[in-house]
PDB file of C-alpha atoms in Angstrom:
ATOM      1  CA  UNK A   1      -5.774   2.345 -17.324  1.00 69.00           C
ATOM      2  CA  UNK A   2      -3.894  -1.122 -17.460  1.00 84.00           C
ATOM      3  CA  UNK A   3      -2.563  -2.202 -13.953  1.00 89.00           C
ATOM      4  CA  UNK A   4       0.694  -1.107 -12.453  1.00 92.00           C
ATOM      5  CA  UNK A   5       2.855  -4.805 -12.144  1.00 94.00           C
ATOM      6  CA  UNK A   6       5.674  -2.907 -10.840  1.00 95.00           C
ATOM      7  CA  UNK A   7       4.034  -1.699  -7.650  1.00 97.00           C
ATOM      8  CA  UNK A   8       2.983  -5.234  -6.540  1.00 97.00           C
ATOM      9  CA  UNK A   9       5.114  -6.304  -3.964  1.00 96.00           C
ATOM     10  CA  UNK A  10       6.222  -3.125  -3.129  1.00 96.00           C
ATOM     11  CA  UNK A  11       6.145  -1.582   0.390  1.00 95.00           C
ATOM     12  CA  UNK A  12       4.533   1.770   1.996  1.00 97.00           C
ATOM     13  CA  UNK A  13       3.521   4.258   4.451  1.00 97.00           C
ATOM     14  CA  UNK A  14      -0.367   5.183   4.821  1.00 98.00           C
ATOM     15  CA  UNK A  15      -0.753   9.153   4.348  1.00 98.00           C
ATOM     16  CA  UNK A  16      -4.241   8.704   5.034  1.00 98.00           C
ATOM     17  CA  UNK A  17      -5.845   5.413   6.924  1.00 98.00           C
ATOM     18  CA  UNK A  18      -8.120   3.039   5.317  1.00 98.00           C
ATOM     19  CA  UNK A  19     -11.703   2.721   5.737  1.00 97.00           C
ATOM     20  CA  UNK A  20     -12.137  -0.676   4.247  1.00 95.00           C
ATOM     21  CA  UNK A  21     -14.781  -1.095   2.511  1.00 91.00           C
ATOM     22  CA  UNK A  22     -16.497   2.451   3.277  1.00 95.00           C
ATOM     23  CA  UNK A  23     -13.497   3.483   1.124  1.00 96.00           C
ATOM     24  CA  UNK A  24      -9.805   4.207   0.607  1.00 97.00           C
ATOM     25  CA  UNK A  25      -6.938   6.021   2.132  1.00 98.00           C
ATOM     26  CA  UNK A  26      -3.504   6.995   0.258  1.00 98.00           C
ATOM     27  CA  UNK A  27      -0.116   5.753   0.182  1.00 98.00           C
ATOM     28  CA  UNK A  28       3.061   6.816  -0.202  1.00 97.00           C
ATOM     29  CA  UNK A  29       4.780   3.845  -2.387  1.00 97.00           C
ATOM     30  CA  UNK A  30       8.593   2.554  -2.468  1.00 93.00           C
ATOM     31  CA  UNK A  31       8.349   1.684  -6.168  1.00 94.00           C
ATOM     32  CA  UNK A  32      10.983   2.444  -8.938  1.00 92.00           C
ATOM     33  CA  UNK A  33      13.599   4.294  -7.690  1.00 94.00           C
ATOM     34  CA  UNK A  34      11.346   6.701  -6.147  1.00 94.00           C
ATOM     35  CA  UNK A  35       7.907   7.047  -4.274  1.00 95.00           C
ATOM     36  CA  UNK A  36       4.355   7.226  -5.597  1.00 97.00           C
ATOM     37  CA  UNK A  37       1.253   7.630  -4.211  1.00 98.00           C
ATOM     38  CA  UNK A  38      -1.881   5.905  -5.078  1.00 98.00           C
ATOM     39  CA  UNK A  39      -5.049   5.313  -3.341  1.00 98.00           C
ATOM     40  CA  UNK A  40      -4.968   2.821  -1.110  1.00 98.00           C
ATOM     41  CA  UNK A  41      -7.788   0.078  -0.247  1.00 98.00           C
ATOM     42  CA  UNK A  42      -7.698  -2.785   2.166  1.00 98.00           C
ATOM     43  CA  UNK A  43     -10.184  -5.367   3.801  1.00 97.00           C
ATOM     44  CA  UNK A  44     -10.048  -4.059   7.269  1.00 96.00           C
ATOM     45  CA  UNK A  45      -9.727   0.102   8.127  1.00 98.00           C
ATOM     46  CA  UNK A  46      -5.770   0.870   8.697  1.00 98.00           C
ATOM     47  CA  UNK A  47      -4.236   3.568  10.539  1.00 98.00           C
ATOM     48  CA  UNK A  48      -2.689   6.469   9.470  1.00 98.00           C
ATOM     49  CA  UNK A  49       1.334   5.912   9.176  1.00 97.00           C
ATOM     50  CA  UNK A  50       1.038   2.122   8.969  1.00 97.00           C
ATOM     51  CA  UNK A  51       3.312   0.128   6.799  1.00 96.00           C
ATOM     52  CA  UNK A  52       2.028  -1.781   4.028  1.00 98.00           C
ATOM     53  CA  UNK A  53       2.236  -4.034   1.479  1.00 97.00           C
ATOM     54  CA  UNK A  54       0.826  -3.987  -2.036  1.00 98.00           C
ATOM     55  CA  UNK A  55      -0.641  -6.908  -2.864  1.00 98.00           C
ATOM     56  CA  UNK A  56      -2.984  -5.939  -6.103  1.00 97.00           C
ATOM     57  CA  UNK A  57      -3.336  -2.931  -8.725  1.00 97.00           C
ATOM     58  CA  UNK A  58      -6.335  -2.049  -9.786  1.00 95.00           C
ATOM     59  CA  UNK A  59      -5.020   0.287 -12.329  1.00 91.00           C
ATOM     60  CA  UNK A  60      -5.473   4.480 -12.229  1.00 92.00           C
ATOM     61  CA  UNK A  61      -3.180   4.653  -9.205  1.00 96.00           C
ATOM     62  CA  UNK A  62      -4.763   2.575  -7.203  1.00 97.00           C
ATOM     63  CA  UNK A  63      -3.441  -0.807  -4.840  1.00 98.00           C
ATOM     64  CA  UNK A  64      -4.999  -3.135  -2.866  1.00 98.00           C
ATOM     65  CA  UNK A  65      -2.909  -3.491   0.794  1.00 98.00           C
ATOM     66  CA  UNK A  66      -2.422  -5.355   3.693  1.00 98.00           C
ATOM     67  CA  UNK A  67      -0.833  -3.993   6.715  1.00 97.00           C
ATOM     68  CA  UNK A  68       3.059  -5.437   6.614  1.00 95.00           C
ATOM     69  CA  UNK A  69       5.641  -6.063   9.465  1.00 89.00           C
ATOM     70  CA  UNK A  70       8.673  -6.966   7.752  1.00 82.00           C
ATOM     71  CA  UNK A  71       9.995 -10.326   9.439  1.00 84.00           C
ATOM     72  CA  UNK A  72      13.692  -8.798   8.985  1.00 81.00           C
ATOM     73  CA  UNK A  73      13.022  -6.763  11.673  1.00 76.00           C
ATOM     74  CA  UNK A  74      12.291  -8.917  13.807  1.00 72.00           C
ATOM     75  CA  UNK A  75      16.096 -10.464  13.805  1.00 75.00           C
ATOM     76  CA  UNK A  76      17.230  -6.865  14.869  1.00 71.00           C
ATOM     77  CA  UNK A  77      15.035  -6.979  18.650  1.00 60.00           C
TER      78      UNK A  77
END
Protein backbone atom coordinates (compact mmCIF):
# COMPACT_ATOMS: atom_id res chain seq x y z
CA UNK A 1 0.00 0.00 0.00
CA UNK A 2 1.44 3.48 -1.17
CA UNK A 3 1.92 5.95 1.82
CA UNK A 4 -0.76 8.14 3.25
CA UNK A 5 0.74 12.08 2.43
CA UNK A 6 -2.30 13.42 3.92
CA UNK A 7 -1.73 12.16 7.44
CA UNK A 8 1.79 13.70 7.71
CA UNK A 9 1.62 16.57 9.74
CA UNK A 10 -1.38 15.72 11.25
CA UNK A 11 -2.01 15.53 15.03
CA UNK A 12 -3.32 12.66 17.57
CA UNK A 13 -4.23 10.95 20.65
CA UNK A 14 -2.43 7.49 21.58
CA UNK A 15 -5.29 4.72 22.16
CA UNK A 16 -2.65 2.45 23.01
CA UNK A 17 1.15 3.60 24.15
CA UNK A 18 4.16 2.90 22.20
CA UNK A 19 6.73 0.42 22.84
CA UNK A 20 9.38 1.77 20.59
CA UNK A 21 11.12 -0.41 19.04
CA UNK A 22 9.61 -3.67 20.82
CA UNK A 23 6.62 -2.46 18.75
CA UNK A 24 3.67 -0.16 18.10
CA UNK A 25 0.69 1.31 19.78
CA UNK A 26 -2.48 2.96 17.92
CA UNK A 27 -3.68 6.29 17.23
CA UNK A 28 -6.55 8.02 16.85
CA UNK A 29 -5.68 10.62 13.84
CA UNK A 30 -7.12 14.31 13.10
CA UNK A 31 -6.82 13.80 9.34
CA UNK A 32 -9.46 14.75 6.63
CA UNK A 33 -12.34 15.95 8.07
CA UNK A 34 -12.54 13.13 10.36
CA UNK A 35 -10.37 10.70 12.56
CA UNK A 36 -8.45 7.55 11.64
CA UNK A 37 -6.60 5.24 13.35
CA UNK A 38 -3.43 3.65 12.36
CA UNK A 39 -0.74 1.95 14.16
CA UNK A 40 1.43 4.00 15.67
CA UNK A 41 5.42 3.66 16.06
CA UNK A 42 7.89 5.98 17.66
CA UNK A 43 11.66 5.97 18.80
CA UNK A 44 11.07 6.08 22.46
CA UNK A 45 7.82 4.04 24.31
CA UNK A 46 4.82 6.77 24.70
CA UNK A 47 2.05 6.76 27.03
CA UNK A 48 -1.29 5.98 26.59
CA UNK A 49 -3.45 9.35 25.81
CA UNK A 50 -0.40 11.33 24.68
CA UNK A 51 -0.62 13.78 21.89
CA UNK A 52 1.25 13.30 18.85
CA UNK A 53 2.48 14.23 15.81
CA UNK A 54 2.84 12.32 12.56
CA UNK A 55 5.87 12.74 11.15
CA UNK A 56 6.15 9.62 8.48
CA UNK A 57 3.71 6.97 6.74
CA UNK A 58 4.78 3.89 6.21
CA UNK A 59 1.80 2.94 4.23
CA UNK A 60 -1.10 0.11 5.42
CA UNK A 61 -2.24 2.46 8.18
CA UNK A 62 0.62 2.93 9.72
CA UNK A 63 2.70 6.50 11.03
CA UNK A 64 5.74 7.13 12.48
CA UNK A 65 5.21 9.78 15.74
CA UNK A 66 6.74 11.92 18.02
CA UNK A 67 5.13 13.02 21.13
CA UNK A 68 3.76 16.86 20.33
CA UNK A 69 3.01 19.87 22.69
CA UNK A 70 1.54 22.35 20.55
CA UNK A 71 3.51 25.75 21.21
CA UNK A 72 -0.05 27.59 20.83
CA UNK A 73 -0.80 26.47 24.00
CA UNK A 74 1.61 27.67 25.57
CA UNK A 75 0.39 31.53 24.85
CA UNK A 76 -2.92 30.50 26.68
CA UNK A 77 -0.91 29.73 30.49
Amino acid sequence: MARDEAVIGCTGELLIGTRGAAGPGEVHVRVRGGTETFLAWSEEPLPKGATVLVVDSRGTRQVDVIEWVDPLDALAD
